[in-house]
């Protein structure tokens, strides 16, 4: 008896579907791409239960006649290429003819479409890949696709879907990227009837960034447009004053297709080097345009990593154009501010004192720091904490701790007796906060500081979803954060230890950290303590 057998079409279909349809967000991506491929400039995305029960995409594209509509959900059916040479001229997102087939294989799909040319449109229903119904239906030009009960017939996959907040966040990511990459299109998204995005046709690029990345980022973006060789690089980069703790606010598009690119991440690191603290990243929305024949489109739909023909050149161009922009705007922060007496580390941080990289520069700064400024004695002006303290206190500190210098706003150098100690200020700070928050949680302590001027924070739709999840965790940590309409929140009180800190940045950062922990389903309170300390 032979052990090898041919798989049934049904099994093949379901396996193939798994490659394209990983999660609700991938359905949204494929369907919206189809809408834009169909020439739509208005797309509405309605979601129920994070796409698990319903994903509805409606567009005003060219639509399909009945005979095309019948073919669309079949495997390997496409209107976009005929033979392999067409790939070189491709200007559509799709061409494999597998998205609708894959989606139909693992859900219940209802399509209503009209070309606006014939008497009426058509309604089609497919369930688990089998056509159930086809009949005429009224519709203005365009297509509406409803995907219901995703993975109803593949329980194994259904089980692996993440929490609704995580799946919804992934859909919001996808929708947000389309808002950024289609600046002349109207894109709306609702979830459970609530508006998540509403971008009109006339919405400017900056307004689009405000909607997707939040105004804290959008209002500090610098425009960039640079062509070299076959590359055109354009879009927006953030000033060094606006940073995030991860690279999620760096969004890249190649010929309007969202991609991830280590090369571009690295190029930005390089371009901002010496302007940002370690572990901080700028925001960027960058578009790269390359002639269709010099980019490999034959990448798998769910694989977002691209490889460029001449990656080093692209990196070089990116670094050069970002640097040139800063030079032009003269926004490069000035050096040497940290030697000023009475200036605390906090000020230095806010000015984004560049980290010193060049050794001779370090030497210079060091000597400068040690040289007493006019009217100050060496000891007085080089004390880190003593500068603002009364003379007697300064002496006590001196006896206890020896001489203390601060270098580059990053390191504390302590010279006492025969020893020299170098303290990474940031790490030391983190530890202090860590102990504090741990204690606060274990003792249910209340240590709140009411803010004289409550801080308003505008969250992105994705952050707002997380905030709803994390409200209680923030409360335990002694934050008082109240909703303030749309995706805005008002911070009324904060843990006392955080007074004088940049609250906006901390909240954004903690939400960014938490999105990972939510996905991993780990203990949130504990994770939050760690985030809060790092921040
Ligand atoms: P591909 O996009 O790779 O061609 P799909 O399975 O995504 O494959 O779609 C199959 C075909 O269905 C497309 O080539 C297109 O002709 C048609 N189609 C899909 N969605 C739409 C839409 N929203 N409007 C008009 N035609 C569509
Ligand atoms: Mg497609």
Coordinates of C-alpha atoms and ligand atoms in Angstrom, one line a residue:
X1 CA 0.0 0.0 0.0
X2 CA 1.5 3.4 -1.0
X3 CA 1.6 6.0 1.8
X4 CA 1.7 9.0 -0.5
X5 CA -1.6 10.4 -1.6
X6 CA -2.8 13.5 -3.5
X7 CA -4.5 16.0 -1.2
X8 CA -8.0 17.0 -1.9
X9 CA -8.7 20.4 -3.5
X10 CA -10.4 21.4 -0.2
X11 CA -7.3 20.7 1.9
X12 CA -5.0 22.3 -0.6
X13 CA -7.2 25.4 -0.6
X14 CA -7.2 25.7 3.1
X15 CA -3.4 25.2 3.4
X16 CA -2.8 27.8 0.6
X17 CA -5.2 30.2 2.4
X18 CA -3.1 30.0 5.5
X19 CA -0.2 31.5 3.6
X20 CA -2.1 34.6 2.6
X21 CA -4.6 34.9 5.4
X22 CA -2.8 34.9 8.7
X23 CA -5.1 37.0 10.6
X24 CA -8.0 39.5 10.2
X25 CA -5.5 42.3 9.4
X26 CA -4.2 40.4 6.4
X27 CA -7.7 40.1 5.0
X28 CA -8.1 43.9 5.4
X29 CA -4.7 44.5 3.6
X30 CA -5.6 42.3 0.7
X31 CA -9.1 43.7 0.2
X32 CA -8.1 47.3 0.4
X33 CA -5.2 46.7 -2.0
X34 CA -7.8 45.2 -4.4
X35 CA -9.9 48.4 -4.0
X36 CA -7.0 50.6 -4.9
X37 CA -6.0 48.3 -7.8
X38 CA -9.6 48.8 -9.0
X39 CA -9.0 52.5 -9.1
X40 CA -11.0 53.4 -6.0
X41 CA -10.3 56.7 -4.3
X42 CA -12.8 56.1 -1.5
X43 CA -12.6 53.0 0.8
X44 CA -14.6 52.2 3.9
X45 CA -13.5 49.6 6.3
X46 CA -16.1 48.3 8.9
X47 CA -14.9 45.8 11.5
X48 CA -16.8 43.8 14.2
X49 CA -15.0 41.9 16.9
X50 CA -11.6 42.7 15.6
X51 CA -12.5 41.2 12.2
X52 CA -13.3 37.8 13.7
X53 CA -17.0 38.1 12.9
X54 CA -17.1 40.7 10.2
X55 CA -14.8 42.6 7.9
X56 CA -16.6 44.8 5.4
X57 CA -14.7 46.8 2.7
X58 CA -16.7 49.0 0.4
X59 CA -15.0 51.0 -2.5
X60 CA -15.9 53.1 -5.5
X61 CA -13.6 51.3 -7.9
X62 CA -14.4 50.0 -11.4
X63 CA -16.4 47.0 -10.0
X64 CA -17.0 43.7 -11.6
X65 CA -19.6 42.3 -14.1
X66 CA -21.3 39.1 -13.2
X67 CA -19.1 36.8 -15.2
X68 CA -15.9 38.3 -13.7
X69 CA -17.4 38.2 -10.2
X70 CA -18.0 34.5 -10.6
X71 CA -14.3 33.9 -11.4
X72 CA -12.8 36.3 -8.8
X73 CA -13.0 33.9 -5.8
X74 CA -11.4 31.0 -7.7
X75 CA -7.8 30.2 -7.3
X76 CA -5.3 31.8 -9.7
X77 CA -7.8 34.2 -11.2
X78 CA -6.6 37.7 -11.9
X79 CA -7.3 40.6 -14.2
X80 CA -3.8 42.1 -13.6
X81 CA -1.4 40.0 -15.5
X82 CA -1.6 37.6 -18.5
X83 CA 1.9 36.3 -18.8
X84 CA 5.2 36.5 -16.9
X85 CA 6.5 39.5 -18.8
X86 CA 3.7 41.6 -17.4
X87 CA 5.5 41.5 -14.0
X88 CA 8.0 44.0 -15.3
X89 CA 5.4 46.6 -15.9
X90 CA 3.3 45.9 -12.9
X91 CA 1.8 48.9 -11.1
X92 CA -0.8 47.1 -9.1
X93 CA -0.6 45.7 -5.6
X94 CA -2.0 42.3 -6.6
X95 CA -1.2 39.9 -9.4
X96 CA -1.2 36.4 -7.9
X97 CA -4.9 36.0 -8.1
X98 CA -5.0 34.2 -4.7
X99 CA -6.3 36.7 -2.1
X100 CA -10.0 36.3 -2.8
X101 CA -9.7 32.6 -3.3
X102 CA -7.8 32.2 0.0
X103 CA -10.2 34.4 2.0
X104 CA -13.2 32.6 0.5
X105 CA -11.7 29.2 1.4
X106 CA -11.7 30.0 5.1
X107 CA -14.8 32.3 5.7
X108 CA -18.2 33.2 4.4
X109 CA -17.8 35.9 1.7
X110 CA -20.5 38.1 0.2
X111 CA -19.7 40.4 -2.6
X112 CA -21.9 43.0 -4.2
X113 CA -20.3 44.7 -7.2
X114 CA -21.3 47.0 -10.0
X115 CA -19.4 48.5 -12.9
X116 CA -22.1 51.2 -13.2
X117 CA -22.3 50.3 -16.9
X118 CA -24.9 47.6 -17.1
X119 CA -28.4 47.6 -15.8
X120 CA -27.6 46.3 -12.4
X121 CA -24.9 45.0 -10.2
X122 CA -24.4 41.5 -8.9
X123 CA -24.5 39.8 -5.5
X124 CA -22.4 36.7 -4.9
X125 CA -22.1 34.5 -1.9
X126 CA -19.3 32.0 -1.3
X127 CA -18.9 29.8 1.8
X128 CA -15.7 27.8 2.5
X129 CA -14.8 28.2 -1.2
X130 CA -18.2 26.9 -2.5
X131 CA -20.4 29.2 -4.5
X132 CA -23.8 29.5 -2.7
X133 CA -25.7 32.2 -4.5
X134 CA -25.5 34.6 -7.4
X135 CA -28.2 37.1 -8.3
X136 CA -28.6 40.7 -9.6
X137 CA -28.4 43.4 -7.0
X138 CA -28.5 47.2 -6.9
X139 CA -25.4 49.1 -6.2
X140 CA -23.7 52.2 -7.5
X141 CA -20.3 51.7 -9.2
X142 CA -17.9 49.9 -6.9
X143 CA -17.6 46.8 -4.8
X144 CA -18.5 45.8 -1.3
X145 CA -17.0 42.7 0.2
X146 CA -18.1 41.2 3.5
X147 CA -16.0 38.6 5.1
X148 CA -17.8 36.8 7.9
X149 CA -16.8 34.2 10.5
X150 CA -13.1 34.1 9.5
X151 CA -11.6 30.6 10.0
X152 CA -15.0 29.1 10.8
X153 CA -13.9 25.9 9.1
X154 CA -10.2 25.9 10.3
X155 CA -10.5 25.7 14.1
X156 CA -6.8 25.3 14.5
X157 CA -6.1 28.7 13.0
X158 CA -9.0 30.3 14.8
X159 CA -7.5 29.2 18.1
X160 CA -4.3 31.0 17.3
X161 CA -5.8 34.4 16.8
X162 CA -4.7 36.8 19.5
X163 CA -6.8 38.8 21.9
X164 CA -9.2 41.2 20.2
X165 CA -7.3 44.3 21.2
X166 CA -4.2 42.9 19.5
X167 CA -6.0 41.9 16.3
X168 CA -7.7 45.2 16.2
X169 CA -4.5 47.0 16.7
X170 CA -3.0 45.1 13.7
X171 CA -6.0 46.2 11.6
X172 CA -5.6 49.8 12.7
X173 CA -1.9 49.6 11.6
X174 CA -2.9 48.4 8.2
X175 CA -5.6 51.0 7.7
X176 CA -3.3 53.7 9.0
X177 CA -0.6 52.8 6.4
X178 CA -3.1 53.2 3.6
X179 CA -4.1 56.6 4.9
X180 CA -0.4 57.6 4.7
X181 CA 0.3 56.1 1.3
X182 CA -2.8 57.2 -0.5
X183 CA -2.8 61.0 0.2
X184 CA -5.6 61.8 -2.3
X185 CA -8.0 59.1 -1.1
X186 CA -10.8 59.0 1.3
X187 CA -10.4 56.2 3.9
X188 CA -12.7 55.5 6.8
X189 CA -12.6 52.8 9.4
X190 CA -15.0 51.9 12.0
X191 CA -14.9 49.2 14.7
X192 CA -18.0 48.1 16.5
X193 CA -19.7 51.2 14.9
X194 CA -17.2 53.5 16.5
X195 CA -15.1 55.7 14.1
X196 CA -11.4 54.8 14.2
X197 CA -10.2 56.8 11.2
X198 CA -11.9 59.3 8.9
X199 CA -9.5 60.7 6.3
X200 CA -11.1 62.9 3.6
X201 CA -9.8 63.3 0.1
X202 CA -8.5 66.8 0.9
X203 CA -6.7 65.8 4.1
X204 CA -3.1 67.1 3.9
X205 CA -0.2 64.7 4.5
X206 CA 0.5 66.3 7.9
X207 CA -3.1 65.9 8.9
X208 CA -2.9 62.3 7.8
X209 CA 0.2 61.8 10.0
X210 CA -1.7 63.5 12.9
X211 CA -4.5 60.9 12.5
X212 CA -2.2 57.9 12.2
X213 CA 0.8 58.7 14.3
X214 CA -0.7 61.3 16.6
X215 CA -0.1 65.0 16.8
X216 CA 2.8 64.7 19.1
X217 CA 4.7 63.3 16.2
X218 CA 3.0 64.9 13.2
X219 CA 3.5 68.4 14.5
X220 CA 7.3 67.9 14.6
X221 CA 7.9 66.5 11.2
X222 CA 10.2 67.9 8.5
X223 CA 9.5 67.5 4.9
X224 CA 12.1 65.8 2.7
X225 CA 12.3 65.3 -1.1
X226 CA 15.5 64.0 -2.7
X227 CA 16.2 62.3 -6.0
X228 CA 19.4 60.5 -6.9
X229 CA 20.1 57.9 -9.5
X230 CA 17.0 55.8 -9.9
X231 CA 15.8 56.5 -6.4
X232 CA 13.5 59.2 -5.3
X233 CA 13.2 59.5 -1.5
X234 CA 10.4 61.8 -0.1
X235 CA 8.3 62.1 2.9
X236 CA 8.8 63.2 6.5
X237 CA 11.3 62.8 9.3
X238 CA 10.9 64.0 12.9
X239 CA 13.1 66.6 14.5
X240 CA 15.5 65.1 17.0
X241 CA 13.3 66.5 19.8
X242 CA 10.6 63.9 19.0
X243 CA 11.7 60.3 19.6
X244 CA 10.1 57.0 20.4
X245 CA 11.5 54.0 22.2
X246 CA 11.0 51.7 19.2
X247 CA 10.9 51.9 15.5
X248 CA 7.2 51.5 15.1
X249 CA 6.9 55.2 14.1
X250 CA 9.2 54.6 11.2
X251 CA 7.0 53.7 8.2
X252 CA 8.4 53.0 4.8
X253 CA 6.8 52.5 1.4
X254 CA 8.3 51.4 -1.8
X255 CA 6.2 52.4 -4.7
X256 CA 3.4 52.9 -2.2
X257 CA 3.7 49.4 -0.9
X258 CA 4.3 49.2 2.9
X259 CA 7.6 47.5 3.6
X260 CA 10.0 46.8 6.5
X261 CA 13.6 47.5 5.8
X262 CA 16.6 47.1 8.1
X263 CA 18.6 49.1 5.6
X264 CA 16.3 52.1 6.1
X265 CA 16.2 51.7 9.9
X266 CA 20.0 51.6 9.9
X267 CA 20.2 54.6 7.7
X268 CA 18.0 56.6 10.1
X269 CA 20.1 55.5 13.1
X270 CA 23.2 56.7 11.2
X271 CA 21.6 60.0 10.2
X272 CA 20.5 60.8 13.7
X273 CA 23.6 59.4 15.4
X274 CA 25.0 61.8 18.0
X275 CA 21.7 63.5 18.2
X276 CA 19.6 61.0 20.1
X277 CA 20.0 59.1 23.3
X278 CA 20.8 55.4 23.1
X279 CA 17.6 53.4 22.5
X280 CA 15.7 56.3 21.1
X281 CA 14.5 56.4 17.5
X282 CA 13.2 59.2 15.3
X283 CA 9.8 58.9 13.6
X284 CA 9.7 58.8 9.8
X285 CA 7.2 58.4 7.0
X286 CA 9.4 57.8 3.9
X287 CA 8.4 57.0 0.4
X288 CA 10.9 55.4 -2.0
X289 CA 10.0 55.4 -5.7
X290 CA 11.9 53.1 -8.0
X291 CA 11.1 52.2 -11.5
X292 CA 8.9 49.1 -11.5
X293 CA 11.5 47.0 -13.4
X294 CA 14.2 47.4 -10.7
X295 CA 12.3 46.2 -7.7
X296 CA 11.4 42.6 -7.1
X297 CA 7.6 42.5 -6.8
X298 CA 7.6 38.7 -6.7
X299 CA 7.8 38.7 -2.9
X300 CA 5.2 36.8 -0.9
X301 CA 2.2 39.0 0.1
X302 CA 2.8 38.5 3.8
X303 CA 6.5 39.0 3.7
X304 CA 7.1 42.7 4.1
X305 CA 10.9 42.7 4.2
X306 CA 12.3 44.0 0.9
X307 CA 15.7 43.8 -0.6
X308 CA 16.8 46.6 -2.8
X309 CA 18.9 46.3 -5.8
X310 CA 21.6 48.7 -4.5
X311 CA 21.0 48.8 -0.7
X312 CA 24.2 50.6 0.3
X313 CA 23.4 53.4 -2.2
X314 CA 19.9 53.8 -0.8
X315 CA 21.3 53.9 2.7
X316 CA 23.8 56.5 1.6
X317 CA 21.1 58.6 0.0
X318 CA 18.9 58.4 3.0
X319 CA 21.6 59.4 5.4
X320 CA 22.8 62.2 3.2
X321 CA 19.4 63.7 2.6
X322 CA 18.4 63.6 6.2
X323 CA 21.7 65.3 7.2
X324 CA 21.4 67.8 4.5
X325 CA 17.9 68.7 5.7
X326 CA 19.1 69.3 9.3
X327 CA 22.0 71.3 8.0
X328 CA 19.6 73.4 5.9
X329 CA 17.3 74.0 8.9
X330 CA 20.1 74.4 11.3
X331 CA 18.2 72.3 13.8
X332 CA 21.3 70.5 14.9
X333 CA 21.5 71.0 18.6
X334 CA 24.4 73.0 19.9
X335 CA 27.0 71.3 21.9
X336 CA 28.7 72.2 25.2
X337 CA 25.6 73.3 27.1
X338 CA 26.1 70.8 29.9
X339 CA 29.0 72.7 31.5
X340 CA 26.8 75.5 32.6
X341 CA 26.5 75.6 36.4
X342 CA 23.1 75.0 37.8
X343 CA 21.9 73.1 34.8
X344 CA 20.6 69.7 35.8
X345 CA 20.6 66.6 33.7
X346 CA 17.0 67.1 32.9
X347 CA 17.7 70.2 30.9
X348 CA 20.5 68.5 29.1
X349 CA 18.2 65.7 28.2
X350 CA 15.5 68.0 26.8
X351 CA 18.0 69.7 24.6
X352 CA 19.0 66.3 23.3
X353 CA 22.6 66.8 24.0
X354 CA 24.4 64.7 21.5
X355 CA 26.1 61.7 22.8
X356 CA 29.8 62.1 22.3
X357 CA 31.3 59.8 19.8
X358 CA 34.6 61.3 18.7
X359 CA 37.3 60.6 21.3
X360 CA 39.1 63.9 20.9
X361 CA 35.7 65.7 21.4
X362 CA 35.3 63.8 24.6
X363 CA 38.7 64.8 25.7
X364 CA 37.9 68.5 24.9
X365 CA 34.6 68.4 26.7
X366 CA 36.2 66.7 29.7
X367 CA 38.9 69.4 30.0
X368 CA 36.3 72.1 29.5
X369 CA 34.2 70.6 32.3
X370 CA 37.1 70.4 34.7
X371 CA 38.2 74.0 34.1
X372 CA 36.6 76.2 36.7
X373 CA 34.2 78.7 35.1
X374 CA 34.6 82.3 36.1
X375 CA 33.4 82.9 39.7
X376 CA 33.3 79.2 40.6
X377 CA 35.8 77.0 42.3
X378 CA 36.6 73.7 40.7
X379 CA 34.7 71.7 43.4
X380 CA 31.7 73.9 43.5
X381 CA 31.1 74.0 39.8
X382 CA 31.8 70.4 39.1
X383 CA 29.5 69.0 41.7
X384 CA 26.6 67.3 40.1
X385 CA 24.1 67.7 43.0
X386 CA 25.9 70.2 45.1
X387 CA 25.5 73.1 42.7
X388 CA 22.1 74.0 43.9
X389 CA 22.7 73.0 47.5
X390 CA 23.8 75.3 50.3
X391 CA 27.5 75.4 50.9
X392 CA 27.5 73.2 54.1
X393 CA 25.4 70.6 52.4
X394 CA 27.8 70.6 49.5
X395 CA 30.7 70.0 51.8
X396 CA 28.9 67.0 53.4
X397 CA 28.2 65.5 50.1
X398 CA 31.8 66.0 49.1
X399 CA 33.0 64.2 52.2
X400 CA 30.7 61.4 51.7
X401 CA 30.9 60.9 48.0
X402 CA 34.2 62.5 46.9
X403 CA 34.4 64.5 43.8
X404 CA 31.6 64.0 41.3
X405 CA 31.7 65.0 37.7
X406 CA 29.1 64.7 35.1
X407 CA 30.1 63.9 31.5
X408 CA 28.0 64.4 28.5
X409 CA 24.8 64.3 30.6
X410 CA 25.2 60.6 30.5
X411 CA 27.9 59.5 33.0
X412 CA 28.7 60.4 36.6
X413 CA 32.3 60.1 37.4
X414 CA 33.1 59.7 41.1
X415 CA 36.6 60.1 42.4
X416 CA 37.1 59.1 46.0
X417 CA 40.2 58.1 47.9
X418 CA 41.9 55.8 45.5
X419 CA 39.0 54.8 43.4
X420 CA 37.3 56.0 40.3
X421 CA 33.7 55.0 39.6
X422 CA 31.8 55.5 36.4
X423 CA 28.1 55.4 36.8
X424 CA 25.8 55.1 33.8
X425 CA 23.3 57.7 35.0
X426 CA 20.5 56.3 33.0
X427 CA 20.8 52.8 34.4
X428 CA 21.2 54.1 37.9
X429 CA 18.1 56.2 37.5
X430 CA 16.2 53.2 36.1
X431 CA 17.0 51.2 39.2
X432 CA 15.8 53.8 41.6
X433 CA 12.5 54.0 39.7
X434 CA 12.2 50.2 39.6
X435 CA 12.5 49.9 43.3
X436 CA 10.0 52.7 43.8
X437 CA 7.3 51.2 41.6
X438 CA 7.8 47.7 43.0
X439 CA 7.3 49.0 46.5
X440 CA 4.3 51.1 45.5
X441 CA 2.6 48.0 44.0
X442 CA 3.4 45.6 46.7
X443 CA 2.3 48.0 49.4
X444 CA -0.7 49.4 47.4
X445 CA 0.8 52.7 48.3
X446 CA -0.7 55.9 47.2
X447 CA 1.8 58.4 46.2
X448 CA 0.1 60.7 43.7
X449 CA 1.1 64.1 42.6
X450 CA -1.8 66.2 41.3
X451 CA -0.8 68.2 38.3
X452 CA -1.4 71.9 38.5
X453 CA -1.8 71.9 34.7
X454 CA -3.3 68.6 33.6
X455 CA -1.6 67.3 30.5
X456 CA -3.6 66.4 27.5
X457 CA -2.4 63.5 25.5
X458 CA -3.6 62.8 21.9
X459 CA -3.3 59.1 21.3
X460 CA -3.3 57.4 18.0
X461 CA -6.3 55.1 17.4
X462 CA -4.1 52.1 18.1
X463 CA -2.7 53.6 21.3
X464 CA -6.3 54.4 22.4
X465 CA -7.2 50.7 22.1
X466 CA -4.3 49.8 24.4
X467 CA -5.2 52.6 26.8
X468 CA -8.6 51.2 27.3
X469 CA -7.0 47.8 28.2
X470 CA -4.4 49.4 30.5
X471 CA -6.5 51.9 32.4
X472 CA -6.5 49.8 35.6
X473 CA -2.8 49.2 35.4
X474 CA -2.1 52.9 35.1
X475 CA -4.4 53.5 38.1
X476 CA -2.4 51.0 40.2
X477 CA 0.7 52.9 39.4
X478 CA -0.9 56.1 40.7
X479 CA -1.8 57.7 37.4
X480 CA -5.1 59.5 37.1
X481 CA -5.9 59.4 33.4
X482 CA -9.4 60.3 32.1
X483 CA -10.8 60.0 28.6
X484 CA -11.3 63.4 26.9
X485 CA -13.2 62.7 23.8
X486 CA -12.0 61.0 20.6
X487 CA -8.6 59.5 21.3
X488 CA -7.6 62.2 23.7
X489 CA -6.9 61.7 27.4
X490 CA -6.3 64.1 30.3
X491 CA -3.6 63.2 32.8
X492 CA -4.7 64.7 36.2
X493 CA -2.2 63.1 38.5
X494 CA 0.9 61.1 38.2
X495 CA 3.1 59.0 40.5
X496 CA 5.0 61.6 42.6
X497 CA 8.4 60.3 41.5
X498 CA 7.6 61.3 38.0
X499 CA 7.0 64.9 38.6
X500 CA 9.1 67.1 36.3
X501 CA 9.3 64.3 33.8
X502 CA 7.9 64.5 30.3
X503 CA 4.6 62.8 30.9
X504 CA 3.5 62.7 27.3
X505 CA 6.6 60.8 26.3
X506 CA 6.3 58.4 29.2
X507 CA 2.7 57.5 28.4
X508 CA 3.4 57.0 24.7
X509 CA 6.5 54.9 25.6
X510 CA 4.7 52.7 28.1
X511 CA 1.9 52.1 25.6
X512 CA 4.4 51.1 23.0
X513 CA 6.1 48.7 25.5
X514 CA 2.8 47.3 26.6
X515 CA 1.6 46.4 23.1
X516 CA 4.3 43.7 23.0
X517 CA 3.4 42.4 26.5
X518 CA -0.3 42.3 25.7
X519 CA 0.4 40.2 22.7
X520 CA 2.6 37.9 24.7
X521 CA -0.1 37.7 27.4
X522 CA 2.4 38.2 30.2
X523 CA 1.8 39.7 33.7
X524 CA 1.0 43.3 32.9
X525 CA 1.5 44.9 36.3
X526 CA 5.0 43.5 36.5
X527 CA 5.8 44.5 32.9
X528 CA 4.4 48.0 33.5
X529 CA 6.8 48.5 36.4
X530 CA 9.7 47.6 34.2
X531 CA 8.6 50.0 31.4
X532 CA 7.9 52.8 33.8
X533 CA 11.4 52.4 35.3
X534 CA 13.0 52.4 31.9
X535 CA 11.1 55.5 31.0
Ligands
LIG1 P1 -5.2 39.7 -7.5 O1 -5.4 41.0 -6.8 O2 -3.8 39.2 -7.3 O3 -5.5 39.9 -9.0 P2 -7.4 38.7 -6.0 O4 -7.8 37.4 -5.6 O5 -7.1 39.7 -4.9 O6 -6.2 38.6 -7.0 O7 -8.5 39.3 -6.9 C1 -8.9 38.6 -8.1 C2 -9.5 39.6 -9.1 O8 -10.8 40.1 -8.6 C3 -8.7 40.8 -9.3 O9 -7.7 40.6 -10.3 C4 -9.7 41.8 -9.8 O10 -10.0 41.7 -11.2 C5 -11.0 41.4 -9.1 N1 -11.3 42.2 -7.9 C6 -11.0 41.9 -6.6 N2 -11.4 42.9 -5.8 C7 -11.9 43.8 -6.5 C8 -12.5 45.1 -6.3 N3 -12.6 45.6 -5.0 N4 -13.0 45.8 -7.3 C9 -12.9 45.4 -8.6 N5 -12.3 44.2 -8.9 C10 -11.9 43.4 -7.9
LIG2 MG1 -5.5 41.2 -4.7

